[in-house]
Coordinates of C-alpha atoms in Angstrom, one line a residue:
M1 CA -13.4 -6.0 -12.5
K2 CA -16.8 -5.8 -14.1
T3 CA -19.8 -8.1 -14.2
A4 CA -21.6 -8.9 -17.4
S5 CA -25.3 -7.4 -17.9
P6 CA -28.1 -10.1 -18.4
A7 CA -30.2 -10.4 -21.1
A8 CA -32.9 -8.1 -19.6
A9 CA -35.7 -9.2 -22.0
W10 CA -36.7 -12.5 -21.0
R11 CA -35.3 -12.0 -17.3
L12 CA -37.9 -9.2 -16.5
A13 CA -40.8 -11.8 -17.9
L14 CA -39.7 -13.9 -14.9
L15 CA -41.2 -11.7 -12.3
F16 CA -40.4 -14.1 -9.5
L17 CA -36.6 -13.5 -10.1
S18 CA -34.4 -10.6 -9.1
V19 CA -33.1 -8.4 -11.9
V20 CA -29.4 -8.4 -12.0
S21 CA -27.9 -4.9 -12.3
G22 CA -25.3 -4.0 -14.7
A23 CA -21.6 -3.7 -14.0
S24 CA -20.3 -3.8 -10.6
A25 CA -17.8 -1.3 -9.0
A26 CA -14.1 -2.1 -10.0
E27 CA -11.9 -3.4 -7.5
R28 CA -9.6 -1.4 -5.6
I29 CA -6.1 -2.2 -6.6
N30 CA -3.1 -0.4 -5.2
H31 CA -0.2 1.1 -7.4
E32 CA 1.8 -2.2 -7.0
G33 CA -1.0 -4.1 -8.8
R34 CA -2.3 -5.6 -5.7
I35 CA -6.0 -6.3 -5.0
L36 CA -6.8 -4.6 -1.7
G37 CA -10.4 -5.9 -1.0
P38 CA -12.9 -4.0 1.1
M39 CA -11.6 -1.5 3.6
L40 CA -12.0 -2.9 7.3
V41 CA -13.8 -0.3 9.8
V42 CA -11.8 0.5 12.7
T43 CA -14.1 0.4 15.7
A44 CA -11.5 0.7 18.6
P45 CA -7.7 1.5 18.8
V46 CA -5.8 -1.0 17.0
L47 CA -1.8 -1.4 17.8
F48 CA 0.5 -1.4 15.0
N49 CA 2.0 -4.9 16.2
T50 CA -1.0 -7.2 15.8
A51 CA -2.9 -9.3 13.4
Q52 CA -5.9 -7.0 13.3
A53 CA -3.3 -4.2 12.2
D54 CA -2.0 -6.2 9.5
Q55 CA -5.4 -6.9 7.9
I56 CA -6.5 -3.4 8.3
L57 CA -3.2 -2.0 6.6
S58 CA -3.0 -4.7 3.9
A59 CA -6.6 -3.1 2.6
M60 CA -5.5 0.4 2.7
Q61 CA -4.0 2.5 0.0
I62 CA -1.5 4.5 1.9
M63 CA -1.1 7.7 0.1
P64 CA -2.4 8.2 -3.4
R65 CA -1.3 5.8 -5.9
D66 CA 0.6 8.6 -7.9
S67 CA 2.3 10.1 -4.4
A68 CA 6.0 10.5 -4.2
W69 CA 5.9 7.5 -1.6
N70 CA 4.5 5.2 -4.3
E71 CA 6.4 6.5 -7.3
D72 CA 8.5 4.0 -9.3
V73 CA 11.7 5.6 -9.6
S74 CA 13.8 2.1 -10.9
R75 CA 13.6 3.9 -14.2
R76 CA 14.6 7.6 -13.4
P77 CA 18.0 9.1 -14.6
L78 CA 20.6 9.6 -12.4
L79 CA 21.7 13.0 -10.9
T80 CA 25.0 14.2 -12.6
N81 CA 26.5 14.2 -9.3
S82 CA 25.1 11.0 -7.9
T83 CA 28.5 9.3 -7.3
A84 CA 29.8 12.5 -5.6
M85 CA 26.7 12.8 -3.3
I86 CA 26.9 9.1 -2.3
A87 CA 30.5 9.4 -1.4
R88 CA 29.7 12.6 0.5
I89 CA 27.2 10.8 2.5
S90 CA 29.4 8.0 3.3
S91 CA 32.6 10.4 4.3
D92 CA 30.4 12.3 6.6
L93 CA 30.2 9.1 8.8
A94 CA 32.3 7.3 10.8
A95 CA 34.3 4.4 9.2
S96 CA 32.4 1.9 11.4
R97 CA 29.2 3.5 10.2
R98 CA 29.2 3.5 6.4
T99 CA 26.7 0.8 5.9
L100 CA 22.7 0.6 5.9
R101 CA 21.0 0.6 9.2
L102 CA 17.7 -0.5 10.1
F103 CA 16.5 0.9 13.5
E104 CA 13.2 -0.4 15.3
E105 CA 12.0 3.0 16.2
M106 CA 8.6 4.3 14.8
N107 CA 5.2 2.8 16.0
F108 CA 1.8 3.9 15.3
I109 CA -1.9 3.2 16.4
L110 CA -5.1 3.0 14.2
V111 CA -8.1 4.7 15.5
P112 CA -11.7 4.9 14.5
D113 CA -13.2 8.2 13.3
N114 CA -15.1 9.1 16.5
Q115 CA -11.8 8.7 18.5
P116 CA -12.0 11.3 21.3
R117 CA -9.9 14.3 21.1
V118 CA -7.8 15.2 23.8
D119 CA -5.7 18.5 24.5
I120 CA -2.0 18.5 23.9
R121 CA 0.5 21.3 24.6
F122 CA 3.1 22.1 21.8
L123 CA 6.4 23.5 23.7
D124 CA 8.7 24.3 20.6
Y125 CA 6.8 24.9 17.3
P126 CA 3.3 25.6 18.1
D127 CA 3.3 28.0 15.3
E128 CA 4.1 25.3 12.9
S129 CA 1.7 22.7 14.5
D130 CA -1.8 21.6 13.0
D131 CA -5.0 21.3 14.7
L132 CA -4.7 23.9 17.1
K133 CA -7.7 24.4 19.5
A134 CA -9.7 27.6 18.7
G135 CA -8.4 30.6 20.4
S136 CA -5.1 29.0 21.3
T137 CA -1.7 29.4 20.4
D138 CA 0.0 26.6 21.9
I139 CA -2.6 23.5 22.7
G140 CA -3.8 21.2 20.1
S141 CA -6.8 18.9 20.2
Y142 CA -5.6 15.4 19.0
P143 CA -7.2 11.7 18.5
L144 CA -4.8 10.2 21.1
P145 CA -6.0 7.0 22.6
T146 CA -4.9 6.1 26.2
N147 CA -2.7 3.3 24.7
L148 CA -0.6 5.7 22.3
P149 CA 2.8 4.0 21.6
V150 CA 5.8 6.2 21.7
E151 CA 8.9 5.6 19.6
T152 CA 10.8 2.5 20.1
W153 CA 7.9 0.6 22.4
P154 CA 7.9 -2.2 23.0
S155 CA 11.1 -3.9 21.6
G156 CA 13.3 -1.1 22.8
T157 CA 11.8 -0.3 26.2
G158 CA 12.9 -3.4 28.4
A159 CA 10.8 -4.2 31.1
L160 CA 8.7 -0.9 31.4
T161 CA 5.0 -0.6 30.7
L162 CA 3.6 1.4 28.1
T163 CA 2.1 4.1 30.6
Q164 CA 5.6 4.3 32.1
W165 CA 7.4 4.6 28.5
Q166 CA 4.7 7.4 27.8
Q167 CA 5.6 9.3 31.0
D168 CA 9.5 8.8 30.5
V169 CA 9.9 7.6 34.1
N170 CA 13.7 6.9 33.5
N171 CA 14.0 10.4 31.8
D172 CA 15.6 8.7 28.7
G173 CA 14.6 11.6 26.4
G174 CA 15.2 11.0 22.9
D175 CA 13.0 12.1 19.8
R176 CA 9.9 10.1 21.4
H177 CA 7.9 10.2 18.1
A178 CA 4.2 9.3 18.2
I179 CA 1.8 8.5 15.1
V180 CA -1.9 8.2 15.1
V181 CA -3.6 7.1 12.0
M182 CA -7.3 7.5 11.3
P183 CA -7.9 5.1 8.1
G184 CA -11.6 5.9 7.8
A185 CA -11.5 9.9 7.7
G186 CA -7.9 9.4 6.1
F187 CA -5.6 11.2 8.1
I188 CA -2.3 11.1 10.0
W189 CA -1.3 13.1 13.0
E190 CA 2.4 12.8 14.2
L191 CA 4.2 14.2 17.3
W192 CA 7.8 14.4 18.3
Q193 CA 9.1 14.7 22.0
S194 CA 5.9 13.5 23.1
K195 CA 5.5 12.7 26.7
Q196 CA 2.5 12.4 29.1
V197 CA 2.8 14.4 32.5
P198 CA 0.3 13.4 34.9
T199 CA 0.6 16.4 37.0
A200 CA 0.4 18.8 34.2
T201 CA -2.6 20.5 32.3
P202 CA -2.9 19.1 29.8
T203 CA -1.3 16.0 30.6
W204 CA 0.1 15.5 27.0
Q205 CA 2.8 17.6 25.6
A206 CA 5.1 17.5 22.6
S207 CA 7.6 20.0 20.6
N208 CA 5.3 20.0 17.6
G209 CA 2.3 18.4 16.1
A210 CA 1.8 17.8 12.4
K211 CA -1.4 16.4 10.3
F212 CA -1.4 14.9 6.9
P213 CA -3.9 13.8 4.5
L214 CA -3.7 10.1 3.7
S215 CA -5.6 10.3 0.4
T216 CA -4.7 13.3 -1.3
N217 CA -1.1 14.8 -2.3
V218 CA -1.8 18.1 -0.6
P219 CA 1.3 19.3 1.4
R220 CA 1.6 20.8 4.7
S221 CA 2.2 24.8 4.9
T222 CA 5.4 25.6 3.2
G223 CA 8.4 25.8 5.6
W224 CA 6.8 24.2 8.3
T225 CA 8.7 21.1 10.3
S226 CA 7.0 17.9 11.4
G227 CA 8.6 15.0 13.3
D228 CA 10.8 14.7 10.4
A229 CA 13.1 17.6 9.7
A230 CA 11.9 17.4 5.9
G231 CA 8.6 18.3 7.0
L232 CA 7.3 15.0 5.7
P233 CA 5.0 12.3 7.1
M234 CA 6.9 9.2 9.0
F235 CA 4.0 6.7 8.6
P236 CA 3.9 6.1 4.7
A237 CA 7.7 5.3 4.8
L238 CA 7.8 2.8 7.9
V239 CA 8.9 -0.7 7.0
R240 CA 6.1 -2.9 8.5
F241 CA 5.6 -6.4 9.4
D242 CA 2.5 -7.1 7.1
E243 CA 4.3 -5.8 4.0
C244 CA 7.3 -8.0 4.5
E245 CA 5.4 -11.0 5.1
R246 CA 3.8 -10.3 1.7
G247 CA 7.2 -10.0 0.2
M248 CA 7.9 -6.6 -0.7
V249 CA 8.0 -2.9 0.6
E250 CA 5.4 -1.1 -1.7
H251 CA 6.8 2.5 -0.9
A252 CA 9.7 4.7 -0.4
M253 CA 11.2 4.7 2.7
R254 CA 12.9 7.4 4.9
V255 CA 16.4 7.7 5.3
V256 CA 18.6 9.6 7.7
V257 CA 22.0 11.2 6.6
K258 CA 24.4 12.8 8.8
H259 CA 24.3 16.2 7.0
S260 CA 21.8 17.7 4.6
R261 CA 22.1 21.1 2.8
A262 CA 20.0 24.1 3.3
E263 CA 17.3 23.2 0.5
Y264 CA 14.4 20.9 0.2
R265 CA 13.1 18.9 -2.8
Y266 CA 9.7 17.8 -3.6
P267 CA 7.7 16.5 -1.5
A268 CA 9.6 17.9 1.3
N269 CA 8.9 21.3 2.4
H270 CA 11.3 22.2 5.0
F271 CA 15.3 21.8 5.6
A272 CA 17.5 21.7 8.8
S273 CA 20.9 22.2 7.7
S274 CA 23.6 22.1 10.7
P275 CA 26.3 23.5 9.7
S276 CA 24.5 25.3 7.1
T277 CA 25.4 24.6 3.5
T278 CA 24.4 24.8 0.0
D279 CA 27.1 22.4 -1.4
P280 CA 25.4 20.6 -4.4
D281 CA 27.1 17.4 -3.3
V282 CA 25.3 17.1 0.2
P283 CA 21.8 16.1 -0.1
A284 CA 18.6 18.2 0.1
M285 CA 15.8 17.1 2.2
G286 CA 13.4 15.1 -0.2
Q287 CA 16.6 14.0 -2.3
R288 CA 15.6 10.6 -3.7
L289 CA 18.1 7.4 -3.4
R290 CA 17.6 4.0 -4.7
L291 CA 19.4 0.6 -4.3
K292 CA 21.5 0.2 -7.4
S293 CA 19.6 -2.0 -10.0
G294 CA 22.7 -4.1 -10.5
F295 CA 23.0 -5.1 -6.9
V296 CA 22.1 -8.8 -6.7
L297 CA 20.3 -10.0 -3.7
P298 CA 22.3 -12.5 -1.8
N299 CA 20.7 -16.0 -1.8
N300 CA 21.1 -16.0 2.1
W301 CA 19.1 -12.9 2.8
T302 CA 15.9 -13.3 4.7
A303 CA 12.3 -12.6 3.3
Q304 CA 12.7 -9.4 5.3
E305 CA 15.7 -8.4 3.9
R306 CA 14.6 -9.2 0.3
S307 CA 11.3 -7.4 0.9
V308 CA 13.2 -4.4 2.1
A309 CA 15.8 -4.5 -1.1
L310 CA 12.9 -5.0 -3.6
G311 CA 11.5 -1.7 -2.1
L312 CA 14.5 0.3 -2.3
K313 CA 15.2 -0.8 -5.8
K314 CA 11.7 0.3 -7.1
Y315 CA 10.5 3.0 -4.6
G316 CA 13.7 3.9 -3.1
A317 CA 14.2 6.3 -0.2
L318 CA 13.6 10.0 0.7
V319 CA 16.0 12.1 2.8
A320 CA 14.1 12.9 5.7
D321 CA 16.2 13.9 8.8
N322 CA 19.5 14.3 10.1
G323 CA 21.4 11.7 12.4
G324 CA 24.4 9.8 13.2
F325 CA 23.7 7.0 10.9
F326 CA 22.8 5.9 7.2
S327 CA 19.3 4.6 8.5
I328 CA 15.9 3.6 7.4
S329 CA 13.1 3.1 10.1
I330 CA 11.3 -0.2 10.8
T331 CA 8.6 -0.7 13.1
P332 CA 9.6 -2.0 16.6
D333 CA 7.7 -5.0 16.1
Q334 CA 8.2 -7.9 18.7
R335 CA 7.2 -10.4 15.8
W336 CA 10.2 -9.7 13.6
P337 CA 12.3 -13.0 13.6
A338 CA 15.5 -12.5 15.6
G339 CA 18.4 -11.6 13.4
C340 CA 16.3 -11.3 10.3
F341 CA 17.8 -8.0 9.3
D342 CA 21.3 -8.8 10.1
R343 CA 22.6 -9.0 6.6
I344 CA 21.0 -6.1 4.9
Q345 CA 22.9 -4.1 7.5
T346 CA 26.1 -5.1 6.0
L347 CA 25.2 -3.2 2.9
A348 CA 27.6 -0.4 1.8
I349 CA 26.4 3.2 1.0
D350 CA 28.2 2.9 -2.3
Q351 CA 25.6 0.5 -3.4
F352 CA 23.1 3.3 -3.7
E353 CA 22.7 6.1 -6.2
V354 CA 20.6 9.4 -6.3
V355 CA 18.1 9.8 -8.8
Q356 CA 16.5 12.9 -10.5
G357 CA 13.3 13.6 -8.7
T358 CA 9.7 14.7 -10.2
D359 CA 7.8 17.9 -8.5
A360 CA 4.3 18.2 -7.7
A361 CA 2.9 18.1 -11.1
A362 CA 5.4 15.9 -13.0
G363 CA 6.0 12.3 -13.1
P364 CA 2.8 10.2 -12.2
R365 CA 1.1 13.4 -11.2
S366 CA 1.4 14.8 -14.7
S367 CA -1.9 14.7 -16.7
G368 CA -2.9 12.0 -19.1
A369 CA -2.6 9.1 -16.7
R370 CA -3.8 5.6 -18.5
T371 CA -6.9 3.6 -17.5
A372 CA -7.4 -0.2 -17.9
D373 CA -10.7 -2.2 -18.2
A374 CA -10.4 -5.8 -18.2
G375 CA -13.8 -6.6 -19.6
P376 CA -16.6 -8.2 -17.8
D377 CA -16.3 -11.6 -15.8
Q378 CA -17.0 -14.8 -17.8
A379 CA -18.1 -18.5 -17.1
V380 CA -16.4 -20.6 -19.4
G381 CA -15.6 -24.4 -19.9
V382 CA -12.3 -26.0 -19.5
A383 CA -12.1 -27.1 -23.0
A384 CA -13.7 -24.3 -24.6
G385 CA -10.8 -21.8 -23.0
A386 CA -11.9 -18.1 -23.4
M387 CA -10.9 -14.7 -24.7
L388 CA -9.4 -12.0 -22.5
Q389 CA -10.6 -8.7 -24.0
G390 CA -9.1 -5.6 -22.4
I391 CA -9.3 -1.9 -23.3
A392 CA -6.7 0.7 -22.5
T393 CA -6.8 4.3 -23.1
G394 CA -4.0 6.7 -24.0
V395 CA -0.8 6.1 -26.6
N396 CA 2.6 4.8 -26.0
A397 CA 1.6 2.4 -23.4
T398 CA 2.4 -1.2 -23.0
T399 CA -0.1 -3.7 -21.8
H400 CA 0.2 -7.1 -20.1
W401 CA -2.0 -9.7 -19.0
S402 CA -1.0 -12.0 -16.1
V403 CA -2.5 -14.8 -13.8
Y404 CA -3.1 -13.0 -10.7
A405 CA -4.6 -15.9 -8.7
A406 CA -6.0 -19.5 -9.4
S407 CA -8.0 -21.8 -7.0
G408 CA -7.4 -25.5 -7.4
S409 CA -4.7 -27.3 -8.9
G410 CA -5.2 -26.1 -12.7
S411 CA -3.0 -23.5 -14.5
A412 CA -3.8 -21.1 -17.4
T413 CA -1.9 -20.0 -20.2
V414 CA -2.4 -16.6 -21.9
S415 CA -1.4 -16.9 -25.6
T416 CA -0.4 -13.4 -26.3
P417 CA 0.0 -11.6 -22.7
D418 CA 1.0 -8.4 -24.5
A419 CA -1.8 -7.9 -26.5
L420 CA -5.3 -6.2 -25.4
G421 CA -7.1 -9.4 -26.8
S422 CA -5.8 -12.9 -26.2
R423 CA -6.9 -16.3 -25.8
V424 CA -6.6 -18.4 -22.4
D425 CA -6.5 -21.9 -22.2
F426 CA -6.8 -23.9 -18.9
T427 CA -5.7 -27.4 -17.6
A428 CA -8.5 -27.7 -14.9
P429 CA -11.6 -26.1 -13.6
G430 CA -11.3 -23.5 -11.1
T431 CA -11.7 -19.8 -10.6
Y432 CA -9.0 -17.6 -12.4
T433 CA -8.4 -13.9 -11.9
F434 CA -6.5 -12.2 -14.5
M435 CA -4.6 -8.7 -14.1
L436 CA -4.3 -6.4 -16.9
R437 CA -1.6 -3.7 -16.6
V438 CA -1.3 -0.6 -18.8
D439 CA 2.0 1.4 -18.3
D440 CA 3.4 4.5 -20.3
G441 CA 6.6 4.5 -18.0
V442 CA 5.5 7.9 -16.7
H443 CA 2.2 7.6 -14.9
T444 CA 1.4 4.9 -12.1
P445 CA 0.4 2.1 -14.2
A446 CA -3.3 1.4 -14.5
F447 CA -4.7 -2.0 -13.3
D448 CA -7.8 -3.9 -13.8
A449 CA -8.8 -7.4 -13.1
V450 CA -11.3 -9.8 -14.4
I451 CA -12.4 -13.3 -12.9
L452 CA -13.0 -16.2 -15.2
T453 CA -15.2 -19.0 -13.6
V454 CA -13.9 -22.3 -15.4
S455 CA -16.1 -25.5 -15.2
A456 CA -15.7 -29.2 -16.4
S457 CA -18.5 -28.9 -18.9
N458 CA -19.5 -26.1 -21.1
P459 CA -21.3 -23.4 -18.7
G460 CA -25.0 -22.7 -19.4
D461 CA -25.3 -25.5 -21.8
V462 CA -27.5 -27.6 -19.8
D463 CA -29.1 -29.6 -22.4
G464 CA -25.6 -30.8 -23.6
D465 CA -26.0 -29.9 -27.2
R466 CA -23.0 -27.8 -27.2
Q467 CA -24.7 -24.2 -27.6
V468 CA -26.5 -22.3 -25.3
T469 CA -30.2 -21.4 -26.5
A470 CA -33.6 -20.8 -25.5
L471 CA -33.8 -24.6 -24.8
D472 CA -31.3 -24.4 -22.0
R473 CA -33.1 -21.5 -20.7
T474 CA -36.7 -23.3 -20.7
L475 CA -35.0 -26.2 -18.8
V476 CA -33.8 -24.2 -16.1
T477 CA -37.0 -22.1 -15.7
N478 CA -38.9 -25.2 -15.8
H479 CA -36.9 -26.6 -12.7
L480 CA -36.6 -23.4 -10.8
G481 CA -37.0 -24.2 -7.0
Q482 CA -36.0 -27.8 -7.2
T483 CA -33.2 -29.3 -5.2
S484 CA -31.4 -32.5 -5.6
A485 CA -33.9 -33.7 -3.2
S486 CA -36.9 -33.1 -5.2
P487 CA -39.1 -35.5 -7.0
G488 CA -38.3 -35.4 -10.7
W489 CA -34.7 -33.5 -9.9
D490 CA -33.0 -32.9 -13.3
A491 CA -29.3 -32.1 -12.6
R492 CA -28.9 -30.8 -15.9
A493 CA -30.8 -27.6 -14.9
D494 CA -28.5 -27.2 -12.0
A495 CA -26.1 -25.1 -14.2
D496 CA -23.6 -23.9 -11.5
G497 CA -23.7 -27.7 -9.6
N498 CA -24.7 -26.5 -6.3
G499 CA -27.6 -29.0 -5.7
A500 CA -30.3 -26.6 -6.4
V501 CA -31.9 -24.8 -9.3
T502 CA -31.9 -21.1 -8.5
A503 CA -31.6 -17.7 -10.1
A504 CA -27.9 -18.3 -10.1
D505 CA -28.2 -20.8 -12.8
I506 CA -30.5 -18.3 -14.9
D507 CA -27.3 -16.1 -14.5
V508 CA -25.0 -18.8 -15.9
V509 CA -27.3 -19.3 -19.1
T510 CA -27.6 -15.5 -19.6
R511 CA -23.8 -14.8 -19.7
N512 CA -23.3 -17.3 -22.0
F513 CA -26.4 -17.1 -24.2
G514 CA -25.7 -17.5 -27.8
R515 CA -22.4 -19.0 -27.3
T516 CA -21.3 -22.2 -29.3
Y517 CA -18.8 -24.7 -27.8
P518 CA -16.3 -26.3 -30.2

C-alpha cells in the first residue's frame, strides 16, 4: 500500500505544518495474500497454546514466501506412479489404519532474542547437531526456557506437571520432541528424545539438536538428521490453533508413512529406510502428497477439519518420517473443541495423490518472480466512485482485484476485476481495502493492497462547488486550529469531519487537488 505524495509547493509555504513524506512502506502480505500487520516483539517466553502466541504467529511470515512449505501444489502434475505409490502407502499399514490420523503431539515455545542459552548434551547424533559449544563434541548451547514444553504436553500428559513431564518421571519414553522458535532473530531449534535430568551436568539432554532459519531457504548440512528422519524442521508444518481459527492451514504439513525408500527429495536432506529399499513405489523423504482436488468437503465437517483439508488440497504434505500410521501432526492444544477432528480421520489414504515436486532453484524459487503495485491510497466520495490503477511486472501473468476488507455496512463493486485499471463503485461510505494479485502459475503470487477512504461527500471539495481548487485550500488554511467549539467555526473547512481543522484536512485537499466531481 502506498500513500500519495502531497503537493509540496504550497505545503512548504505553510511553515507551521509538517511536510508529509512520500510513499510509505508496503504492507507485509504473506504467500496466501493475507495482510500480516506489524511484527510483535516477544519479550518473554510464550507457550504455543495461548492467545498471546496466536497474535504473534498471525503476524509472522513462517518460512519464506517461496519456500517448499508455502508452495502452492494444487496445479502440479502427478507422478506417473502416483496411484501405485498411494496403494503402497496404504497396503503397508494394517487394514484398520488406512485412514488419515491427526495426532496431538508437537508443541513449541516462542522466545525473545535475548533468551539465555543453556547447555544440552547430545547423546546419539552429536556429529549431526547444530550450535555445539566451542571446543565441545557433544554439548550444545540452546535458548531453552524453564517452561520448555515437550511433545504431547499438555493434552496428552494427564495430571503430570510440565516439570514432571520434562523429567519423564514415569519413564514413558517416546520421541519427546521439543521446539523453540525465536521470531525476532528468525530461527528454530528442534530436539528429539529431550529430557531434563536434575542430577546430571548439564541437566538437559537429547539425541540430536537442529537449528533452522525462519527467513531463508538455506538447508541444513546435507545428510544430517533432525527431529524428523527427513532432516526437515517440524515447526513450519504443524497444524496450529490460530490458523484453524482463521479458516485455512496456509502451509504444507508433515506426513508420516510406514515405510520410506533410501532416497530424499527437496526440501528433505536425509533418509531412514528400514528395511532399506529403492523401490520407486515406496515414497522418498520429502515426497509431496496432496488431497485430491475432486474431493468434496462434507457439509458436516467442522471448521477445523475444513481448514486442514483446504491446506492439504493447496499446499499438500511432505513425507517427513516413518511410523505406524498415515498421520499428520497437530498441536496438543487444550483449546481444540472436543471431537473437532473425528470426521477427517475417516479419510481414506486413496483420497490422496503424489505430485511432482520442484527443486531448490525451480518452481517459485526460480528467477523471474512477478511484482504487484496497487497504487496510492485514495480519499473519494461515495457518489464519485474511484479508479483502481495497478502495476504488474512480467509477462504471462493474470491479475485480479478483490475486496479484502470493508468497514461499515456498505459494499464495493469492481467493474473489471481482472484488469489492472478498473472502476470501483460503493454503496455507502467507509474504509475499503482492495487487494491486487499477480499470478503467473509458477512463482508465489505477488500481492499489494490499497486503502480507499470513502466519504459521503466529495473529499477535498470543502466549499461545495464539486471541484478541488485553491479556494478549498484557502478555506482550510484560514481556519487551521479551529475546533467545533471555536467562535466563527466553519464546518466546511473540516474536510475529514473530526471536529477540528488540522493538517489532516490539508492532506485531504492535497490528495484530491485538481479533481472534479460529476
